[in-house]
Tab-separated table of C-alpha atoms and ligand atoms in Angstrom:
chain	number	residue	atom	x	y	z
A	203	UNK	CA	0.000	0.000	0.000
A	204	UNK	CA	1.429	2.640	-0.967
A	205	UNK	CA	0.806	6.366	1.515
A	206	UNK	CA	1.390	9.396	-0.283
A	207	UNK	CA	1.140	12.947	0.512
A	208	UNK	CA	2.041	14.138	-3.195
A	209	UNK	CA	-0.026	15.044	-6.042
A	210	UNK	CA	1.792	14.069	-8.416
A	211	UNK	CA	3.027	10.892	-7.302
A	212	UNK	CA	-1.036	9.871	-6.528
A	213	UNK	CA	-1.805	11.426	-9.782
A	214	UNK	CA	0.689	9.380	-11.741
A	215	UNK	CA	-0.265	5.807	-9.739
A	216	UNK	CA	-3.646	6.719	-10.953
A	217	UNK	CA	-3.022	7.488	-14.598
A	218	UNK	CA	-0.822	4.413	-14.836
A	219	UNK	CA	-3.754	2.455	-13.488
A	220	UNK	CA	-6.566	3.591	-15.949
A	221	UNK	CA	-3.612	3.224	-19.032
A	222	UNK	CA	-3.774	0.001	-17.897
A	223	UNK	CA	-7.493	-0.447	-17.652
A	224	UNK	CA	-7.964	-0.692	-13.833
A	225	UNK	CA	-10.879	0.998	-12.438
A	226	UNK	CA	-10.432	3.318	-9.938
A	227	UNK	CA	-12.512	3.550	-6.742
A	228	UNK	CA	-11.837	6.513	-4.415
A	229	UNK	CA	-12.871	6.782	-0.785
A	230	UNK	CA	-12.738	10.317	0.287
A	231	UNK	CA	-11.977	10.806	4.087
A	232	UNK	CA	-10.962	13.045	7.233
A	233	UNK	CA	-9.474	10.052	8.895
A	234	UNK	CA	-10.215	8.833	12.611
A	235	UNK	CA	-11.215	5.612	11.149
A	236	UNK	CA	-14.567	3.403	12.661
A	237	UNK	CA	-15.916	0.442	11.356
A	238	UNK	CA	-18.237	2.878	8.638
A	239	UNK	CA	-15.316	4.100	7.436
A	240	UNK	CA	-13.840	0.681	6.764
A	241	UNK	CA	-17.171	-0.553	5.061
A	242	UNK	CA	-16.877	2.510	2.146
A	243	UNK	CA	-13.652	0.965	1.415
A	244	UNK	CA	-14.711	-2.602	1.370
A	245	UNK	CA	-17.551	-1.562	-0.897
A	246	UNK	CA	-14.992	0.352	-2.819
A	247	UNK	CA	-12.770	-2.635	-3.819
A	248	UNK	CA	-15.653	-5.018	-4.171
A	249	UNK	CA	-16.385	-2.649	-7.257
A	250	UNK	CA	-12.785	-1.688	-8.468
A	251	UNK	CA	-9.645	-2.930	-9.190
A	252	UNK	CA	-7.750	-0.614	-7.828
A	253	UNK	CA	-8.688	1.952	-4.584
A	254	UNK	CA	-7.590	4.816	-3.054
A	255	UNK	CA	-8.335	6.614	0.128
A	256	UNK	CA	-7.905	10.312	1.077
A	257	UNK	CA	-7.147	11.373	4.096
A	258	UNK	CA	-7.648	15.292	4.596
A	259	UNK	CA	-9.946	17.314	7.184
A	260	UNK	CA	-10.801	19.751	5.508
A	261	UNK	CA	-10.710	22.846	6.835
A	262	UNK	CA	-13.112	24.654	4.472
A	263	UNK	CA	-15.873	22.568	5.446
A	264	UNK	CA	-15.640	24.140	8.772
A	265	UNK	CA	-17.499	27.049	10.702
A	266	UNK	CA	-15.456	28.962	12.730
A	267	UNK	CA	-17.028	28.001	15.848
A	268	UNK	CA	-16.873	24.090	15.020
A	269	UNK	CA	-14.462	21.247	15.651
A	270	UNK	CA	-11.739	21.980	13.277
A	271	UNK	CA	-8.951	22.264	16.082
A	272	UNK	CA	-9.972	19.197	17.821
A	273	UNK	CA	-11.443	16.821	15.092
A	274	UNK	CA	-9.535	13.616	15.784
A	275	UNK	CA	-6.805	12.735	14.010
A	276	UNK	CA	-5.162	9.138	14.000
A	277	UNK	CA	-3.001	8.796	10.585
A	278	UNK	CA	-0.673	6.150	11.451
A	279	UNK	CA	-3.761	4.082	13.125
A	280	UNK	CA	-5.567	4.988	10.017
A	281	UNK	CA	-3.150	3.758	7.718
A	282	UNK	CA	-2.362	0.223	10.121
A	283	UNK	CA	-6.250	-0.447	9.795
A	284	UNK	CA	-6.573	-0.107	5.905
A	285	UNK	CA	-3.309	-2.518	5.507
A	286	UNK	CA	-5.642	-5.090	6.370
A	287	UNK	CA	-8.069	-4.220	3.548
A	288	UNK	CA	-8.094	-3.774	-0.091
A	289	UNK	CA	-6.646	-0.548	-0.623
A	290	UNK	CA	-3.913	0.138	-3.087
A	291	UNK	CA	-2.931	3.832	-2.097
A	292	UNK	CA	-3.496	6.363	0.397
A	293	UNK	CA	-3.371	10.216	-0.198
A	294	UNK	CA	-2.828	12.192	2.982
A	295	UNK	CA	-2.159	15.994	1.248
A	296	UNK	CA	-1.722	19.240	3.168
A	297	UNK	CA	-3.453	21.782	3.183
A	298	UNK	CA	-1.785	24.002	0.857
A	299	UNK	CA	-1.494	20.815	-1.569
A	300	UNK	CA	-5.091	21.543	-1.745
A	301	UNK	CA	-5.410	24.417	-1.442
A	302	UNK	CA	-1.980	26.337	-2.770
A	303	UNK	CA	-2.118	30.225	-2.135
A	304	UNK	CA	-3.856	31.481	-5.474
A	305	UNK	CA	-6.821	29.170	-4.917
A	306	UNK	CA	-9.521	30.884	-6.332
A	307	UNK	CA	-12.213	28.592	-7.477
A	308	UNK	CA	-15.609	27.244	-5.494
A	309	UNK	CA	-18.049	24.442	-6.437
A	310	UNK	CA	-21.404	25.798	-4.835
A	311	UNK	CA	-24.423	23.242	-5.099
A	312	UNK	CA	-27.631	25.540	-4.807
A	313	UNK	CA	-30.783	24.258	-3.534
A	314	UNK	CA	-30.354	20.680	-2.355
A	315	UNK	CA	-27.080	22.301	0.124
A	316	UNK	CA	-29.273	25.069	1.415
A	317	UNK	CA	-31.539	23.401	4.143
A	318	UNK	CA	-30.745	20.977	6.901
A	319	UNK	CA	-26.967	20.898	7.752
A	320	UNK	CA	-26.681	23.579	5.313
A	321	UNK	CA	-28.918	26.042	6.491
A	322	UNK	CA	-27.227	25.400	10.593
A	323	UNK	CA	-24.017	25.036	9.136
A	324	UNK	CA	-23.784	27.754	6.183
A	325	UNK	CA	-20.677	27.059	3.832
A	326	UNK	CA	-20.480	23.468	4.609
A	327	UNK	CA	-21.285	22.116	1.838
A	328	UNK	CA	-19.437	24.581	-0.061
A	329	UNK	CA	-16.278	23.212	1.244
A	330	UNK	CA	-17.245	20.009	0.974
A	331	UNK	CA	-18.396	20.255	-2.956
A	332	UNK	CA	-14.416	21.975	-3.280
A	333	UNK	CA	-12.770	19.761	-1.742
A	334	UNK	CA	-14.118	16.938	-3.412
A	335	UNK	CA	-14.285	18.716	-7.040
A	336	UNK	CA	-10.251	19.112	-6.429
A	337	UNK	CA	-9.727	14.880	-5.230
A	338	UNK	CA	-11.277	14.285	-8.096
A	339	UNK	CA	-9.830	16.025	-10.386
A	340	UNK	CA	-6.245	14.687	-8.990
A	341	UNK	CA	-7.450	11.353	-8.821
A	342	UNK	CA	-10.152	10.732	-11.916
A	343	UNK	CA	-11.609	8.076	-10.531
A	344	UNK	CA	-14.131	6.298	-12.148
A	345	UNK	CA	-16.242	5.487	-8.939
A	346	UNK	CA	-16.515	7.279	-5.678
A	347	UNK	CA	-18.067	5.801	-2.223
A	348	UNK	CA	-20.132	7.991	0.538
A	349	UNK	CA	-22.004	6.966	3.604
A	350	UNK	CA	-25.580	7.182	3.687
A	351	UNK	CA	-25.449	9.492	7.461
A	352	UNK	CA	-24.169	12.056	5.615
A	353	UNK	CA	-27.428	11.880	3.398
A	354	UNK	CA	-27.625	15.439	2.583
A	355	UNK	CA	-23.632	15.675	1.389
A	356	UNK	CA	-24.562	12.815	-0.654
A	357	UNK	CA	-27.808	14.059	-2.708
A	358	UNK	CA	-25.119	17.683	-2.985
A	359	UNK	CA	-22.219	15.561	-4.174
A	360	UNK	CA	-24.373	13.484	-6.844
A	361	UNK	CA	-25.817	16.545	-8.085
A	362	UNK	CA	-22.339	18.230	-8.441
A	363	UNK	CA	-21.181	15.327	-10.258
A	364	UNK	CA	-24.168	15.127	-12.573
A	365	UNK	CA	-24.444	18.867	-13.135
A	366	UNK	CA	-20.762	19.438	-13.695
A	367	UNK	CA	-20.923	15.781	-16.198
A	368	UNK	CA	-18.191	14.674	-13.913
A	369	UNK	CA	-18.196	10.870	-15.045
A	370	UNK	CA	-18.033	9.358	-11.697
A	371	UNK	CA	-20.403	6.727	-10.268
A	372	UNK	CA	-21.529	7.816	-7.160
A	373	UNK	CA	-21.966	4.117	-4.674
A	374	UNK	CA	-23.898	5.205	-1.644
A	375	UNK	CA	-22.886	3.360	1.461
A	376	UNK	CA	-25.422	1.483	4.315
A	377	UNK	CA	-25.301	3.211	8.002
A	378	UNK	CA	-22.863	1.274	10.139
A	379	UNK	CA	-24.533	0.775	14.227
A	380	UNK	CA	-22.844	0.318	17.138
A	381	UNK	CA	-24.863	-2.694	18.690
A	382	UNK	CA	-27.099	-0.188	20.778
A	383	UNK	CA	-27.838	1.689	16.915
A	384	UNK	CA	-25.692	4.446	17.697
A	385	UNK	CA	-24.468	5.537	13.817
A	386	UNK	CA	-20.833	5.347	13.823
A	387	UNK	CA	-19.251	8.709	13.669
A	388	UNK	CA	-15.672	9.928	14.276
A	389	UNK	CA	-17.581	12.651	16.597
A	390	UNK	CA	-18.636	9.814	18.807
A	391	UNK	CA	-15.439	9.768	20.585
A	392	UNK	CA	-16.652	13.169	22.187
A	393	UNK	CA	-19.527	12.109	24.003
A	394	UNK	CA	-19.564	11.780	27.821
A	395	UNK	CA	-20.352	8.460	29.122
A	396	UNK	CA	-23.905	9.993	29.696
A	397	UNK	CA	-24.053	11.402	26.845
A	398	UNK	CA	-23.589	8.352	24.850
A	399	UNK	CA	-25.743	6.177	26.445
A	400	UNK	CA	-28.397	8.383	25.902
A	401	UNK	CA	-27.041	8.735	22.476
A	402	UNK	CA	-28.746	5.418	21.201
A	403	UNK	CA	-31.877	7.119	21.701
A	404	UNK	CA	-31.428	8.717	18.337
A	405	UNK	CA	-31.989	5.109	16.442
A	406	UNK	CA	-34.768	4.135	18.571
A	407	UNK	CA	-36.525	7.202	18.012
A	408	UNK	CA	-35.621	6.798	14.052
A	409	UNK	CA	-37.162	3.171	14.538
A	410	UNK	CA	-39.848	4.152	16.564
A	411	UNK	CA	-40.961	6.624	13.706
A	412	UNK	CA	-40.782	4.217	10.939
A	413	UNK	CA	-42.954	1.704	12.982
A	414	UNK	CA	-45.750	3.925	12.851
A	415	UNK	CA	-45.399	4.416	9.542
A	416	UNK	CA	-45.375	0.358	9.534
A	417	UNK	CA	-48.929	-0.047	11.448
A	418	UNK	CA	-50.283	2.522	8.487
A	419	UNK	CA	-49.120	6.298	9.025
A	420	UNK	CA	-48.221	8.369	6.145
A	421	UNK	CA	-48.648	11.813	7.543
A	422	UNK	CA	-44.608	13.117	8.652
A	423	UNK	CA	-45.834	14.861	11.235
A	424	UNK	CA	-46.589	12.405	13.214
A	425	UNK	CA	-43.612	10.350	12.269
A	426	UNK	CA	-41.269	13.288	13.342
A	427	UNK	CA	-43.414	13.565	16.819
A	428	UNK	CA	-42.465	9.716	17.378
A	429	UNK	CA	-39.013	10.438	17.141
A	430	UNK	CA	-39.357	14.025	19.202
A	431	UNK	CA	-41.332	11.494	21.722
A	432	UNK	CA	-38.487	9.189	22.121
A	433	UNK	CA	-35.987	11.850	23.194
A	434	UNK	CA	-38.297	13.353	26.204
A	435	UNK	CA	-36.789	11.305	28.610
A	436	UNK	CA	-33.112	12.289	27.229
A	437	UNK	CA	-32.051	15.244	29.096
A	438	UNK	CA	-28.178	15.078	27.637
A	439	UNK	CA	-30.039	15.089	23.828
A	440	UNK	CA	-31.103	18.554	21.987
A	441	UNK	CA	-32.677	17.957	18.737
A	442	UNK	CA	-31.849	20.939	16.338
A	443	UNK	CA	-33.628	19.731	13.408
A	444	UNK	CA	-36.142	16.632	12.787
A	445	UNK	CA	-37.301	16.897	8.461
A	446	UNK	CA	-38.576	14.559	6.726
A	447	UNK	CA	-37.400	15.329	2.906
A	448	UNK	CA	-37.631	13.695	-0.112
A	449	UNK	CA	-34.145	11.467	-0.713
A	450	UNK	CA	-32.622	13.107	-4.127
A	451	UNK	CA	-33.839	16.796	-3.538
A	452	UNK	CA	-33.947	17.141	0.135
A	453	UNK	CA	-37.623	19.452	-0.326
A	454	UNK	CA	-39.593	18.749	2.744
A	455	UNK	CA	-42.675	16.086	2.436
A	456	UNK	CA	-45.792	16.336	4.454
A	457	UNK	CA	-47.550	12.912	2.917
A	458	UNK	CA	-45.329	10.091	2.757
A	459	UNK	CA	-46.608	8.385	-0.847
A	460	UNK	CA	-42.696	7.841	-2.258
A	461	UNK	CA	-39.504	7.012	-0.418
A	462	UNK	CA	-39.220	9.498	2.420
A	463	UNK	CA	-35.937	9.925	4.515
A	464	UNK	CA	-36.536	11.091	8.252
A	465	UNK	CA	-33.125	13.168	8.818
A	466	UNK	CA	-32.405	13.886	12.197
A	467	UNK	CA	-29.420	16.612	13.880
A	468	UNK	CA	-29.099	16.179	17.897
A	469	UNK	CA	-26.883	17.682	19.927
A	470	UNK	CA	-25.615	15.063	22.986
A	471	UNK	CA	-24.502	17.928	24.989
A	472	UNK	CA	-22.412	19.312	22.542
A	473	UNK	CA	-21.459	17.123	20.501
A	474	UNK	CA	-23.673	17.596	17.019
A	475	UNK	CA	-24.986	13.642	16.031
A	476	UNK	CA	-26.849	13.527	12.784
A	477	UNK	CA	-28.722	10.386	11.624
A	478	UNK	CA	-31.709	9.234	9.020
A	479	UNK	CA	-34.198	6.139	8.150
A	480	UNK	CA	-35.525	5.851	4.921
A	481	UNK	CA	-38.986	5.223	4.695
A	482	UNK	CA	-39.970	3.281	1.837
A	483	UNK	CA	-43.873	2.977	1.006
A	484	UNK	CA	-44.423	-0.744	-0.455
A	485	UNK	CA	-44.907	-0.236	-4.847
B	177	LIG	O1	-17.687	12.904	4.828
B	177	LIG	C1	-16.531	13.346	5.030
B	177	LIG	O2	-15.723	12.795	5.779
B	177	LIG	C2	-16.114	14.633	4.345
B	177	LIG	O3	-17.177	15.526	4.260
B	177	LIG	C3	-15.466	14.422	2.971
B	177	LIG	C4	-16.441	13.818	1.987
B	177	LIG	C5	-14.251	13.521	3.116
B	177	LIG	C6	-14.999	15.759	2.395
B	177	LIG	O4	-14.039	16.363	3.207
């Protein structure tokens, strides 16, 4: 496996590969690896002859008041635990690899970025649609895997890709659960031990709403009250949003008649958790 933090070395690797007709699958990361984070790479190389993994927190994709400063960061960890797997190379850049001083350019996805995370979180996205319009472009790969928590970034990157005829198949990625349902997040290692063990009340709550919807609800409101319901008892919980939005555009639905996602940002204390179900009416 080979680690590089050079782009040209990872862009030469990768145009040797495609001369030779490998495919390409990328796994774009900020490191601090969990189990979710392993299972985008496994999908990765079940689909690709070749993978690569980035490791970069990017600092663009941060509000000034967020975690930047103390997001986790565990390279040589990182790198030990994807040994073990299928991965070819790893590209750990700095930050003014990727962003040299006469950076000028943004990738701005309008509409689907603008509610949710984006509206409680403004110029997220943006840095998240840069940063992964630049990895691309260094690395050209032909398929790219993101986890379904991050629903929202992954509606924003697949339009990106699609408006900007990018050429790269976007694999979305199940949910990886601790065994209480907690969604596996980097941000996890935050939480108090109170905290996280009220935590898991996220899933149940996401469970308890689609079980309504199982006995015969379709109306969201309710659905979003079973998950509000399920947090009363939480005192360490916060919810700041609770939407239920239509998959691909993220536009709010009322009347669940087509696949509805219930997307969900808590605070446990605070530490910001997000998490979604989809909601799938029977065709
Ligand atoms: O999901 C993430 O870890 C990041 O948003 C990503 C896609 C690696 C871009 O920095």
């Amino acid at each position: 496996m080979i680690v590089t933090d050079s782009e040209q070395r990872i862009s030469d690797i990768c145009a040797g590969w495609r001369k030779d007709g490998l495919t390409v699958g990328f796994v774009p990361t900020m490191g601090a690896f969990h189990k979710g984070h392993l299972s985008l790479v496994e999908i990765a190389a079940a689909s690709s002859a070749r993978v690569v993994v980035s490791i970069f927190v990017n600092p663009t994709q941060f509000g000034p008041d967020e975690d930047l400063d103390r997001y986790p960061v565990a390279l040589e960890e990182d790198c030990r635990l994807l040994e073990e797997l299928d991965v070819s190379a790893v590209f750990t850049p700095r930050v003014d690899v990727v962003y040299p001083e006469d950076f000028s350019t943004g990738v701005y996805v309008t509409g689907i970025s603008e509610g949710l995370c984006g509206s409680v979180r403004p110029g997220h996205f943006n840095g998240v649609t840069t940063v992964c319009a630049v990895l691309f472009g260094i690395i050209k790969p032909d398929l790219a895997v993101f986890g379904m928590k991050d629903a929202q970034q992954l509606a924003v990157i697949r339009q990106m890709v699609s408006d900007l005829r990018m050429g790269i198949d976007i694999v979305a990625a199940p949910i990886v659960r601790e065994p209480d349902g907690l969604a596996m997040s980097s941000r996890n290692q935050y939480l108090s031990a109170d905290e996280r063990k009220q935590a898991c009340l996220i899933s149940t709550g996401l469970e308890a709403a689609l079980s309504l919807f199982q006995t015969g609800e379709r109306n969201c409101e309710l659905l979003r009250n079973a998950f509000l319901d399920t947090l009363k008892d939480a005192p360490k919980l916060r919810a700041q949003y609770v939407e239920t939005v239509d998959p691909d555009t993220m536009l709010g639905v009322e009347i669940i008649e087509n696949p509805v996602l219930l997307v969900v940002a808590v605070f446990a204390g605070k530490t910001r958790l997000i998490d979604n179900i989809l909601i799938e009416p029977e065709v």
